[in-house]
């Protein structure tokens, strides 16, 4: 496989793990993801993954129903751990080593996260799955993904090896002028700058995550992860999805 990236941070939405179930974890969907991820890892790509928890619990939704916001976000962090363990198990089942890290100390469920431990795991051929978001309330898993990508990605630019792209796998095949599931006239961008996202008010990620990627000059590719084979296409540099970059 011809790869365009040495190291990636893959952000997966929790909702995508539901598959057609409407809630929880669809083993078929998780298995499909695991196979695509293994293919990249065997081609020599170093992979870190951050998964959301919206298929199980979302802190903001809980707060809207009267749950304390801090406790709600902590419940959401636990949901990301469940998803991370499910993906780790699916990877190991097909022979791909993986390791779960937790931003909040939960040993032995997962190893307490540090940048260096995650990098060491990737260098050893493991997929590093980083759960619990940032470990703090009021921050989304998109922001956690941007933070981890900046942490493990800066090495390529100086110290040793860090992520040179953040891949945001969604159920939509890129960024549009409006929600394509609600507006059939929405137009897709092949590429767009961070400033344009802000000026247009597009809901790609929350503002904190967008600003963090912009300030660290970290490109993002938003693509449809649910179509099998798309992850490989992105890694090979095929122009699918939408590229977000700093002008």
CSV table of N, CA, C and O in Angstrom, one decimal, residues 60-182:
chain,number,residue,atom,x,y,z
A,60,UNK,N,-23.9,16.5,27.3
A,60,UNK,CA,-24.8,17.7,27.0
A,60,UNK,C,-26.3,17.2,27.0
A,60,UNK,O,-27.1,18.0,27.6
A,61,UNK,N,-26.6,16.1,26.5
A,61,UNK,CA,-27.9,15.6,26.4
A,61,UNK,C,-28.4,15.3,27.9
A,61,UNK,O,-29.5,15.6,28.2
A,62,UNK,N,-27.5,14.7,28.7
A,62,UNK,CA,-27.8,14.5,30.1
A,62,UNK,C,-28.1,15.7,30.8
A,62,UNK,O,-29.0,15.8,31.6
A,63,UNK,N,-27.3,16.7,30.6
A,63,UNK,CA,-27.5,18.0,31.3
A,63,UNK,C,-28.8,18.6,31.0
A,63,UNK,O,-29.5,19.3,31.8
A,64,UNK,N,-29.2,18.5,29.7
A,64,UNK,CA,-30.5,19.0,29.3
A,64,UNK,C,-31.7,18.3,30.0
A,64,UNK,O,-32.8,18.9,30.1
A,65,UNK,N,-31.4,17.1,30.5
A,65,UNK,CA,-32.5,16.4,31.2
A,65,UNK,C,-32.3,16.5,32.7
A,65,UNK,O,-32.9,15.7,33.5
A,66,UNK,N,-31.4,17.3,33.2
A,66,UNK,CA,-31.3,17.6,34.6
A,66,UNK,C,-30.1,16.9,35.3
A,66,UNK,O,-29.9,17.1,36.5
A,67,UNK,N,-29.3,16.2,34.5
A,67,UNK,CA,-28.1,15.6,35.1
A,67,UNK,C,-27.0,16.7,35.3
A,67,UNK,O,-26.9,17.6,34.4
A,68,UNK,N,-26.4,16.7,36.4
A,68,UNK,CA,-25.3,17.7,36.7
A,68,UNK,C,-24.3,17.6,35.5
A,68,UNK,O,-23.9,16.5,35.1
A,69,UNK,N,-23.9,18.8,35.0
A,69,UNK,CA,-23.1,18.8,33.7
A,69,UNK,C,-21.7,18.1,34.0
A,69,UNK,O,-21.3,17.3,33.1
A,70,UNK,N,-21.1,18.3,35.1
A,70,UNK,CA,-19.8,17.7,35.3
A,70,UNK,C,-20.0,16.1,35.4
A,70,UNK,O,-19.2,15.4,34.8
A,71,UNK,N,-21.0,15.7,36.1
A,71,UNK,CA,-21.2,14.3,36.2
A,71,UNK,C,-21.6,13.7,34.9
A,71,UNK,O,-21.3,12.6,34.5
A,72,UNK,N,-22.4,14.4,34.1
A,72,UNK,CA,-22.8,14.0,32.8
A,72,UNK,C,-21.6,13.8,31.9
A,72,UNK,O,-21.6,12.8,31.2
A,73,UNK,N,-20.7,14.7,31.9
A,73,UNK,CA,-19.5,14.6,31.1
A,73,UNK,C,-18.7,13.4,31.6
A,73,UNK,O,-18.0,12.7,30.7
A,74,UNK,N,-18.6,13.2,32.9
A,74,UNK,CA,-17.9,12.0,33.4
A,74,UNK,C,-18.5,10.7,32.9
A,74,UNK,O,-17.8,9.8,32.6
A,75,UNK,N,-19.9,10.7,32.9
A,75,UNK,CA,-20.6,9.5,32.3
A,75,UNK,C,-20.2,9.4,30.9
A,75,UNK,O,-20.0,8.2,30.4
A,76,UNK,N,-20.1,10.5,30.1
A,76,UNK,CA,-19.7,10.4,28.7
A,76,UNK,C,-18.3,9.8,28.6
A,76,UNK,O,-18.0,9.1,27.6
A,77,UNK,N,-17.4,10.2,29.5
A,77,UNK,CA,-16.0,9.7,29.4
A,77,UNK,C,-16.1,8.2,29.6
A,77,UNK,O,-15.3,7.4,28.9
A,78,UNK,N,-16.9,7.7,30.5
A,78,UNK,CA,-17.0,6.2,30.7
A,78,UNK,C,-17.5,5.5,29.5
A,78,UNK,O,-17.1,4.4,29.1
A,79,UNK,N,-18.4,6.2,28.8
A,79,UNK,CA,-18.9,5.6,27.5
A,79,UNK,C,-17.8,5.5,26.5
A,79,UNK,O,-17.8,4.5,25.7
A,80,UNK,N,-16.9,6.5,26.4
A,80,UNK,CA,-15.8,6.3,25.5
A,80,UNK,C,-14.9,5.2,25.8
A,80,UNK,O,-14.3,4.5,24.9
A,81,UNK,N,-14.8,4.9,27.1
A,81,UNK,CA,-13.9,3.7,27.5
A,81,UNK,C,-14.6,2.4,27.0
A,81,UNK,O,-13.9,1.5,26.5
A,82,UNK,N,-15.9,2.3,27.2
A,82,UNK,CA,-16.6,1.1,26.7
A,82,UNK,C,-16.4,0.9,25.2
A,82,UNK,O,-16.0,-0.2,24.7
A,83,UNK,N,-16.5,2.0,24.4
A,83,UNK,CA,-16.3,1.9,23.0
A,83,UNK,C,-14.9,1.6,22.7
A,83,UNK,O,-14.6,0.8,21.7
A,84,UNK,N,-13.9,2.1,23.4
A,84,UNK,CA,-12.5,1.9,23.1
A,84,UNK,C,-12.2,0.4,23.4
A,84,UNK,O,-11.4,-0.2,22.7
A,85,UNK,N,-12.7,-0.1,24.5
A,85,UNK,CA,-12.5,-1.6,24.8
A,85,UNK,C,-13.1,-2.5,23.7
A,85,UNK,O,-12.5,-3.5,23.4
A,86,UNK,N,-14.3,-2.1,23.2
A,86,UNK,CA,-14.9,-2.9,22.2
A,86,UNK,C,-14.0,-2.9,20.9
A,86,UNK,O,-13.8,-3.9,20.3
A,87,UNK,N,-13.5,-1.7,20.5
A,87,UNK,CA,-12.7,-1.7,19.3
A,87,UNK,C,-11.3,-2.4,19.5
A,87,UNK,O,-10.9,-3.1,18.7
A,88,UNK,N,-10.8,-2.3,20.7
A,88,UNK,CA,-9.5,-3.0,21.1
A,88,UNK,C,-9.7,-4.5,21.0
A,88,UNK,O,-8.9,-5.2,20.4
A,89,UNK,N,-10.8,-5.0,21.5
A,89,UNK,CA,-11.1,-6.4,21.4
A,89,UNK,C,-11.3,-6.9,20.0
A,89,UNK,O,-10.8,-7.9,19.6
A,90,UNK,N,-12.0,-6.0,19.2
A,90,UNK,CA,-12.2,-6.4,17.8
A,90,UNK,C,-10.9,-6.5,17.0
A,90,UNK,O,-10.7,-7.4,16.2
A,91,UNK,N,-10.0,-5.6,17.3
A,91,UNK,CA,-8.7,-5.5,16.7
A,91,UNK,C,-7.8,-6.8,17.1
A,91,UNK,O,-7.2,-7.5,16.2
A,92,UNK,N,-7.8,-7.0,18.4
A,92,UNK,CA,-7.1,-8.2,18.9
A,92,UNK,C,-7.6,-9.5,18.3
A,92,UNK,O,-6.8,-10.4,18.1
A,93,UNK,N,-8.9,-9.6,18.1
A,93,UNK,CA,-9.5,-10.8,17.6
A,93,UNK,C,-9.0,-11.1,16.2
A,93,UNK,O,-9.0,-12.3,15.9
A,94,UNK,N,-8.7,-10.1,15.4
A,94,UNK,CA,-8.2,-10.4,14.1
A,94,UNK,C,-6.7,-10.3,14.0
A,94,UNK,O,-6.1,-10.1,12.9
A,95,UNK,N,-6.0,-10.3,15.1
A,95,UNK,CA,-4.6,-10.3,15.1
A,95,UNK,C,-3.8,-9.0,15.1
A,95,UNK,O,-2.6,-9.0,14.9
A,96,UNK,N,-4.5,-7.9,15.3
A,96,UNK,CA,-3.9,-6.6,15.4
A,96,UNK,C,-3.7,-6.2,16.8
A,96,UNK,O,-4.7,-5.9,17.5
A,97,UNK,N,-2.4,-6.1,17.3
A,97,UNK,CA,-2.2,-5.6,18.7
A,97,UNK,C,-2.8,-4.2,18.9
A,97,UNK,O,-2.6,-3.3,18.0
A,98,UNK,N,-3.3,-3.9,20.0
A,98,UNK,CA,-3.9,-2.6,20.3
A,98,UNK,C,-3.8,-2.4,21.8
A,98,UNK,O,-3.7,-3.4,22.6
A,99,UNK,N,-3.8,-1.2,22.3
A,99,UNK,CA,-3.8,-0.9,23.7
A,99,UNK,C,-4.7,0.3,24.0
A,99,UNK,O,-4.7,1.3,23.3
A,100,UNK,N,-5.5,0.2,25.1
A,100,UNK,CA,-6.3,1.3,25.5
A,100,UNK,C,-5.6,2.1,26.5
A,100,UNK,O,-5.1,1.6,27.5
A,101,UNK,N,-5.7,3.4,26.3
A,101,UNK,CA,-5.2,4.4,27.3
A,101,UNK,C,-6.4,5.2,27.8
A,101,UNK,O,-7.3,5.5,27.1
A,102,UNK,N,-6.3,5.6,29.1
A,102,UNK,CA,-7.4,6.4,29.7
A,102,UNK,C,-6.9,7.7,30.2
A,102,UNK,O,-5.8,7.7,30.9
A,103,UNK,N,-7.5,8.8,29.9
A,103,UNK,CA,-7.1,10.1,30.4
A,103,UNK,C,-7.3,10.2,31.9
A,103,UNK,O,-6.6,11.1,32.5
A,104,UNK,N,-8.2,9.5,32.4
A,104,UNK,CA,-8.4,9.4,33.8
A,104,UNK,C,-7.9,8.0,34.3
A,104,UNK,O,-8.1,7.0,33.6
A,105,UNK,N,-7.2,7.9,35.4
A,105,UNK,CA,-6.5,6.7,35.8
A,105,UNK,C,-7.6,5.6,36.1
A,105,UNK,O,-8.4,5.8,37.0
A,106,UNK,N,-7.6,4.6,35.3
A,106,UNK,CA,-8.5,3.5,35.4
A,106,UNK,C,-7.8,2.1,35.4
A,106,UNK,O,-8.4,1.1,35.0
A,107,UNK,N,-6.6,2.1,35.7
A,107,UNK,CA,-5.8,0.8,35.7
A,107,UNK,C,-6.5,-0.2,36.6
A,107,UNK,O,-7.0,0.1,37.7
A,108,UNK,N,-6.8,-1.5,36.1
A,108,UNK,CA,-6.2,-2.1,34.9
A,108,UNK,C,-7.1,-2.1,33.7
A,108,UNK,O,-6.8,-2.8,32.7
A,109,UNK,N,-8.2,-1.3,33.7
A,109,UNK,CA,-9.0,-1.3,32.5
A,109,UNK,C,-8.2,-0.7,31.3
A,109,UNK,O,-8.4,-1.2,30.2
A,110,UNK,N,-7.4,0.3,31.6
A,110,UNK,CA,-6.6,0.8,30.5
A,110,UNK,C,-5.4,1.5,31.2
A,110,UNK,O,-5.4,1.7,32.4
A,111,UNK,N,-4.3,1.7,30.5
A,111,UNK,CA,-3.1,2.4,31.0
A,111,UNK,C,-3.3,3.9,31.0
A,111,UNK,O,-3.9,4.5,30.1
A,112,UNK,N,-2.9,4.5,32.2
A,112,UNK,CA,-3.1,5.9,32.3
A,112,UNK,C,-2.3,6.6,31.1
A,112,UNK,O,-1.1,6.4,31.0
A,113,UNK,N,-3.0,7.5,30.4
A,113,UNK,CA,-2.4,8.1,29.2
A,113,UNK,C,-1.3,9.0,29.4
A,113,UNK,O,-1.3,9.8,30.4
A,114,UNK,N,-0.2,8.8,28.6
A,114,UNK,CA,0.8,9.9,28.5
A,114,UNK,C,1.2,9.8,27.0
A,114,UNK,O,1.1,8.8,26.3
A,115,UNK,N,1.6,10.9,26.5
A,115,UNK,CA,2.0,11.0,25.1
A,115,UNK,C,3.1,10.0,24.8
A,115,UNK,O,3.0,9.3,23.8
A,116,UNK,N,4.1,9.9,25.6
A,116,UNK,CA,5.2,9.0,25.4
A,116,UNK,C,4.8,7.5,25.4
A,116,UNK,O,5.3,6.7,24.6
A,117,UNK,N,3.9,7.1,26.3
A,117,UNK,CA,3.5,5.7,26.3
A,117,UNK,C,2.7,5.4,25.0
A,117,UNK,O,2.8,4.3,24.5
A,118,UNK,N,1.8,6.3,24.6
A,118,UNK,CA,1.1,6.1,23.4
A,118,UNK,C,2.0,6.0,22.2
A,118,UNK,O,1.8,5.1,21.3
A,119,UNK,N,3.0,6.8,22.1
A,119,UNK,CA,4.0,6.8,21.0
A,119,UNK,C,4.8,5.5,21.0
A,119,UNK,O,5.0,4.8,20.0
A,120,UNK,N,5.2,5.1,22.2
A,120,UNK,CA,5.9,3.8,22.3
A,120,UNK,C,5.1,2.6,21.9
A,120,UNK,O,5.6,1.7,21.2
A,121,UNK,N,3.8,2.7,22.2
A,121,UNK,CA,2.9,1.6,21.8
A,121,UNK,C,2.8,1.6,20.2
A,121,UNK,O,2.9,0.5,19.6
A,122,UNK,N,2.7,2.7,19.6
A,122,UNK,CA,2.6,2.8,18.2
A,122,UNK,C,3.9,2.3,17.5
A,122,UNK,O,3.8,1.6,16.5
A,123,UNK,N,5.0,2.7,18.1
A,123,UNK,CA,6.3,2.3,17.5
A,123,UNK,C,6.4,0.8,17.6
A,123,UNK,O,7.1,0.1,16.8
A,124,UNK,N,5.8,0.2,18.6
A,124,UNK,CA,5.8,-1.3,18.8
A,124,UNK,C,4.8,-2.0,17.9
A,124,UNK,O,4.7,-3.2,18.0
A,125,UNK,N,4.1,-1.3,17.0
A,125,UNK,CA,3.2,-1.9,16.1
A,125,UNK,C,1.7,-2.0,16.7
A,125,UNK,O,0.9,-2.6,16.0
A,126,UNK,N,1.5,-1.4,17.8
A,126,UNK,CA,0.1,-1.4,18.4
A,126,UNK,C,-0.7,-0.2,17.9
A,126,UNK,O,-0.1,0.9,17.6
A,127,UNK,N,-2.0,-0.4,17.9
A,127,UNK,CA,-2.9,0.8,17.7
A,127,UNK,C,-3.2,1.4,19.1
A,127,UNK,O,-3.6,0.6,20.0
A,128,UNK,N,-2.9,2.6,19.3
A,128,UNK,CA,-3.2,3.3,20.6
A,128,UNK,C,-4.6,3.9,20.6
A,128,UNK,O,-4.9,4.8,19.7
A,129,UNK,N,-5.4,3.4,21.4
A,129,UNK,CA,-6.8,3.9,21.5
A,129,UNK,C,-6.9,4.7,22.8
A,129,UNK,O,-6.8,4.2,23.9
A,130,UNK,N,-7.2,6.0,22.6
A,130,UNK,CA,-7.1,6.9,23.8
A,130,UNK,C,-8.5,7.3,24.2
A,130,UNK,O,-9.2,8.0,23.4
A,131,UNK,N,-8.9,7.0,25.4
A,131,UNK,CA,-10.3,7.2,25.8
A,131,UNK,C,-10.4,8.3,26.9
A,131,UNK,O,-9.4,8.8,27.3
A,132,UNK,N,-11.6,8.5,27.3
A,132,UNK,CA,-11.9,9.5,28.4
A,132,UNK,C,-11.8,11.0,27.9
A,132,UNK,O,-11.7,11.9,28.8
A,133,UNK,N,-11.7,11.2,26.6
A,133,UNK,CA,-11.6,12.6,26.2
A,133,UNK,C,-10.3,13.2,26.7
A,133,UNK,O,-9.3,12.6,26.7
A,134,UNK,N,-10.5,14.4,27.1
A,134,UNK,CA,-9.3,15.1,27.7
A,134,UNK,C,-9.1,14.8,29.2
A,134,UNK,O,-8.2,15.1,29.8
A,135,UNK,N,-10.2,14.1,29.8
A,135,UNK,CA,-10.2,13.8,31.2
A,135,UNK,C,-10.8,14.9,32.0
A,135,UNK,O,-10.9,14.8,33.2
A,136,UNK,N,-11.3,15.9,31.3
A,136,UNK,CA,-12.0,17.0,32.0
A,136,UNK,C,-13.4,17.3,31.4
A,136,UNK,O,-13.6,17.1,30.2
A,137,UNK,N,-14.3,17.7,32.3
A,137,UNK,CA,-15.6,18.1,31.8
A,137,UNK,C,-15.6,19.3,30.9
A,137,UNK,O,-14.6,20.0,30.9
A,138,UNK,N,-16.6,19.6,30.1
A,138,UNK,CA,-16.8,20.8,29.3
A,138,UNK,C,-15.9,20.7,28.0
A,138,UNK,O,-15.9,21.7,27.3
A,139,UNK,N,-15.3,19.6,27.8
A,139,UNK,CA,-14.5,19.5,26.5
A,139,UNK,C,-15.0,18.3,25.8
A,139,UNK,O,-15.2,17.2,26.3
A,140,UNK,N,-15.2,18.4,24.5
A,140,UNK,CA,-15.7,17.4,23.6
A,140,UNK,C,-14.6,16.4,23.2
A,140,UNK,O,-13.4,16.7,23.4
A,141,UNK,N,-15.0,15.2,22.7
A,141,UNK,CA,-14.0,14.3,22.2
A,141,UNK,C,-13.4,14.8,20.9
A,141,UNK,O,-12.3,14.4,20.6
A,142,UNK,N,-14.0,15.7,20.2
A,142,UNK,CA,-13.4,16.4,19.1
A,142,UNK,C,-12.2,17.2,19.6
A,142,UNK,O,-11.1,17.2,19.0
A,143,UNK,N,-12.4,17.9,20.7
A,143,UNK,CA,-11.3,18.7,21.2
A,143,UNK,C,-10.2,17.7,21.7
A,143,UNK,O,-9.0,18.0,21.6
A,144,UNK,N,-10.6,16.6,22.4
A,144,UNK,CA,-9.6,15.6,22.8
A,144,UNK,C,-8.8,15.1,21.6
A,144,UNK,O,-7.6,14.9,21.7
A,145,UNK,N,-9.5,14.8,20.5
A,145,UNK,CA,-8.8,14.3,19.3
A,145,UNK,C,-7.8,15.3,18.8
A,145,UNK,O,-6.7,15.0,18.4
A,146,UNK,N,-8.2,16.6,18.8
A,146,UNK,CA,-7.3,17.7,18.3
A,146,UNK,C,-6.1,17.8,19.3
A,146,UNK,O,-4.9,17.9,18.8
A,147,UNK,N,-6.3,17.7,20.6
A,147,UNK,CA,-5.3,17.8,21.6
A,147,UNK,C,-4.3,16.6,21.4
A,147,UNK,O,-3.1,16.8,21.4
A,148,UNK,N,-4.8,15.4,21.3
A,148,UNK,CA,-4.0,14.2,21.2
A,148,UNK,C,-3.2,14.2,19.8
A,148,UNK,O,-2.0,13.8,19.8
A,149,UNK,N,-3.8,14.7,18.8
A,149,UNK,CA,-3.2,14.8,17.5
A,149,UNK,C,-2.0,15.8,17.6
A,149,UNK,O,-0.9,15.5,17.0
A,150,UNK,N,-2.2,16.9,18.2
A,150,UNK,CA,-1.1,17.9,18.4
A,150,UNK,C,0.0,17.3,19.2
A,150,UNK,O,1.2,17.5,19.0
A,151,UNK,N,-0.4,16.5,20.3
A,151,UNK,CA,0.7,15.9,21.2
A,151,UNK,C,1.5,14.9,20.4
A,151,UNK,O,2.7,14.9,20.4
A,152,UNK,N,0.8,13.9,19.8
A,152,UNK,CA,1.6,12.8,19.2
A,152,UNK,C,2.0,13.1,17.8
A,152,UNK,O,2.7,12.4,17.2
A,153,UNK,N,1.6,14.3,17.3
A,153,UNK,CA,2.0,14.7,15.9
A,153,UNK,C,3.1,15.6,15.8
A,153,UNK,O,3.7,15.8,14.7
A,154,UNK,N,3.5,16.3,16.8
A,154,UNK,CA,4.5,17.4,16.7
A,154,UNK,C,5.9,16.8,16.4
A,154,UNK,O,6.7,17.5,16.0
A,155,UNK,N,6.1,15.6,16.7
A,155,UNK,CA,7.4,15.0,16.5
A,155,UNK,C,7.9,15.0,15.1
A,155,UNK,O,9.0,15.2,14.8
A,156,UNK,N,6.9,14.8,14.1
A,156,UNK,CA,7.3,14.8,12.7
A,156,UNK,C,7.9,16.2,12.4
A,156,UNK,O,8.6,16.3,11.5
A,157,UNK,N,7.5,17.2,13.2
A,157,UNK,CA,7.9,18.6,12.9
A,157,UNK,C,9.1,19.0,13.7
A,157,UNK,O,9.5,20.1,13.7
A,158,UNK,N,9.7,18.0,14.4
A,158,UNK,CA,10.8,18.5,15.2
A,158,UNK,C,11.5,17.4,16.0
A,158,UNK,O,12.6,17.0,15.8
A,159,UNK,N,10.7,16.9,17.1
A,159,UNK,CA,11.4,16.1,18.1
A,159,UNK,C,11.6,14.7,17.5
A,159,UNK,O,12.7,14.2,17.5
A,160,UNK,N,10.5,14.0,17.2
A,160,UNK,CA,10.7,12.6,16.6
A,160,UNK,C,9.6,12.3,15.6
A,160,UNK,O,9.7,12.6,14.5
A,161,UNK,N,8.5,11.8,16.1
A,161,UNK,CA,7.4,11.5,15.1
A,161,UNK,C,6.1,11.8,15.8
A,161,UNK,O,5.7,11.2,16.8
A,162,UNK,N,5.3,12.7,15.2
A,162,UNK,CA,3.9,12.9,15.7
A,162,UNK,C,2.9,12.9,14.6
A,162,UNK,O,3.3,12.7,13.4
A,163,UNK,N,1.7,13.0,14.9
A,163,UNK,CA,0.7,12.8,13.8
A,163,UNK,C,0.8,13.9,12.8
A,163,UNK,O,0.8,15.1,13.1
A,164,UNK,N,0.8,13.6,11.5
A,164,UNK,CA,0.8,14.6,10.5
A,164,UNK,C,-0.5,14.9,9.9
A,164,UNK,O,-0.7,15.7,9.0
A,165,UNK,N,-1.6,14.2,10.4
A,165,UNK,CA,-2.9,14.5,9.9
A,165,UNK,C,-3.9,14.0,11.0
A,165,UNK,O,-3.7,13.0,11.7
A,166,UNK,N,-5.1,14.6,11.1
A,166,UNK,CA,-6.2,14.1,11.9
A,166,UNK,C,-7.3,13.7,10.9
A,166,UNK,O,-7.7,14.5,10.1
A,167,UNK,N,-7.7,12.5,11.0
A,167,UNK,CA,-8.8,12.0,10.1
A,167,UNK,C,-10.0,11.9,10.9
A,167,UNK,O,-10.1,11.2,12.0
A,168,UNK,N,-11.1,12.5,10.5
A,168,UNK,CA,-12.3,12.5,11.2
A,168,UNK,C,-13.3,11.7,10.4
A,168,UNK,O,-13.9,12.1,9.4
A,169,UNK,N,-13.5,10.4,10.9
A,169,UNK,CA,-14.4,9.5,10.2
A,169,UNK,C,-15.8,9.7,10.7
A,169,UNK,O,-16.1,9.6,11.9
A,170,UNK,N,-16.7,10.0,9.7
A,170,UNK,CA,-18.1,10.3,10.1
A,170,UNK,C,-19.0,9.4,9.2
A,170,UNK,O,-18.6,8.6,8.4
A,171,UNK,N,-20.3,9.7,9.2
A,171,UNK,CA,-21.2,9.0,8.4
A,171,UNK,C,-21.6,9.8,7.1
A,171,UNK,O,-22.4,9.4,6.3
A,172,UNK,N,-21.0,11.0,7.0
A,172,UNK,CA,-21.1,11.9,5.9
A,172,UNK,C,-19.8,12.0,5.1
A,172,UNK,O,-18.7,11.9,5.8
A,173,UNK,N,-19.8,12.1,3.8
A,173,UNK,CA,-18.6,12.0,3.0
A,173,UNK,C,-17.8,13.3,2.9
A,173,UNK,O,-17.1,13.5,1.9
A,174,UNK,N,-18.0,14.2,3.8
A,174,UNK,CA,-17.2,15.4,3.8
A,174,UNK,C,-17.9,16.6,4.4
A,174,UNK,O,-18.9,16.4,5.2
A,175,UNK,N,-17.5,17.8,4.2
A,175,UNK,CA,-18.1,19.0,4.7
A,175,UNK,C,-18.9,19.7,3.6
A,175,UNK,O,-18.5,19.8,2.5
A,176,UNK,N,-20.1,20.1,4.0
A,176,UNK,CA,-21.1,20.7,3.0
A,176,UNK,C,-21.5,22.1,3.5
A,176,UNK,O,-21.2,22.4,4.7
A,177,UNK,N,-22.1,22.8,2.6
A,177,UNK,CA,-22.5,24.2,2.9
A,177,UNK,C,-23.7,24.1,4.0
A,177,UNK,O,-23.9,25.1,4.6
A,178,UNK,N,-24.4,23.0,4.0
A,178,UNK,CA,-25.4,22.7,5.0
A,178,UNK,C,-25.5,21.2,5.3
A,178,UNK,O,-24.7,20.5,4.6
A,179,UNK,N,-26.3,20.8,6.2
A,179,UNK,CA,-26.4,19.4,6.5
A,179,UNK,C,-27.0,18.7,5.3
A,179,UNK,O,-28.2,18.9,5.0
A,180,UNK,N,-26.3,17.8,4.6
A,180,UNK,CA,-26.8,17.2,3.4
A,180,UNK,C,-28.0,16.2,3.8
A,180,UNK,O,-28.7,15.8,2.9
A,181,UNK,N,-28.1,15.8,5.0
A,181,UNK,CA,-29.1,14.9,5.4
A,181,UNK,C,-30.5,15.6,5.6
A,181,UNK,O,-31.5,15.0,5.6
A,182,UNK,N,-30.3,17.0,5.7
A,182,UNK,CA,-31.5,17.8,5.8
A,182,UNK,C,-31.8,18.7,4.6
A,182,UNK,O,-32.9,19.1,4.3
